[in-house]
Each structure stands twice: as structure tokens, then as C-alpha cells.
Amino acid sequence: AWVKGMSADLAAVVTDIARQARAASLVLATAPAETKNAALLDLARRIETSTEVLVAANVRDLLAAREAALPAAQLDRLTLTPSRLRQLA
């Protein structure tokens, strides 16, 4: 795998997501401002309504990160709290 500890399946999923994100960025680059603003407002709403699910998933991610012995500073950067999610939204 291309990242230590990452399975080939996970690497393929991450690579596919990155390709989709790149394609979406090209579309967004030429989108009108009101389309971009509407998308940002929708993302903010989704973050706000999904806080509980996002925090629960993050707890599982942090457990795996601790098992992988990530440094404390990196764990802090990965930690999502309701407050941090509100800042994102």
C-alpha cells in the first residue's frame, strides 16, 4: 500500500475519492458565485445536522489513530468536536 498500514482496498477508495474531488473542483472553478454560495450553505447545513454522527465516527477514527501511535499534536488536529464542527459550518 502507498501509505504505511493502508490496505490496497482503502488506497483504491481514497484514490477514487481524490479523482472525484479533482473533477468536482474543475466544475466548481467555472461555476457562478451564487451556485458556489448555495453549495457552501448546503454543506454548512449538512455539517450542522450531522454533528452527532460526525463526532461518533471521529471517535472511532481517533481510536485507530491512537493504536497507530500518532503523536498527540496530530491527534489534536484530527479531533472533531461540536465546537470545531460549528466553526467549519
XYZ file of C-alpha atoms in Angstrom:
89
model
C 0.000 0.000 0.000
C 1.164 3.529 -0.661
C 0.694 4.684 2.932
C 2.128 2.649 5.797
C -0.620 0.466 7.217
C -3.157 1.287 4.489
C -4.677 -1.675 2.705
C -4.757 -1.799 -1.089
C -8.574 -1.598 -0.970
C -8.508 1.526 1.163
C -5.840 3.071 -1.062
C -8.072 2.436 -4.088
C -11.062 4.055 -2.365
C -9.019 7.093 -1.329
C -7.578 7.416 -4.840
C -11.075 7.257 -6.346
C -12.370 9.906 -3.936
C -9.410 12.137 -4.809
C -10.150 11.767 -8.530
C -13.797 12.672 -7.956
C -12.776 15.681 -5.891
C -10.444 16.856 -8.646
C -13.220 16.547 -11.237
C -15.606 18.442 -8.961
C -13.038 21.194 -8.422
C -12.825 21.757 -12.158
C -16.609 22.151 -12.358
C -16.675 24.469 -9.333
C -13.913 26.642 -10.769
C -16.246 27.753 -13.556
C -19.500 27.807 -11.567
C -21.249 31.127 -10.911
C -20.778 32.674 -7.453
C -24.406 32.068 -6.467
C -24.024 28.352 -7.280
C -20.883 28.155 -5.143
C -22.563 30.055 -2.311
C -25.590 27.751 -2.418
C -23.283 24.713 -2.268
C -21.416 26.155 0.719
C -24.663 26.885 2.558
C -25.854 23.339 1.880
C -22.581 21.887 3.187
C -22.832 24.037 6.329
C -26.405 22.820 6.914
C -25.302 19.208 6.446
C -22.459 19.620 8.937
C -24.821 21.182 11.487
C -27.427 18.427 11.127
C -24.828 15.631 11.184
C -22.714 16.727 14.145
C -23.601 13.714 16.305
C -22.799 11.211 13.544
C -19.576 13.015 12.586
C -18.323 13.125 16.179
C -19.125 9.419 16.694
C -17.250 8.471 13.520
C -14.356 10.682 14.596
C -14.148 8.842 17.930
C -13.637 5.590 16.012
C -11.019 7.261 13.785
C -9.172 8.600 16.808
C -9.070 5.151 18.408
C -7.432 3.792 15.271
C -5.047 6.747 15.193
C -4.039 6.115 18.811
C -3.475 2.437 18.024
C -1.249 3.581 15.149
C 0.701 5.653 17.722
C 0.113 9.034 16.099
C 1.666 11.914 18.020
C -0.545 13.956 20.346
C -0.365 17.031 18.105
C -1.632 15.029 15.145
C -4.414 13.511 17.245
C -5.464 17.010 18.264
C -5.617 18.143 14.618
C -7.760 15.104 13.789
C -10.167 15.622 16.688
C -13.631 16.888 15.773
C -15.732 18.433 18.497
C -19.142 20.067 18.195
C -17.352 23.414 18.547
C -14.893 22.642 15.756
C -17.710 21.449 13.530
C -19.619 24.693 14.179
C -16.503 26.580 13.062
C -16.424 24.524 9.857
C -20.096 25.188 9.199
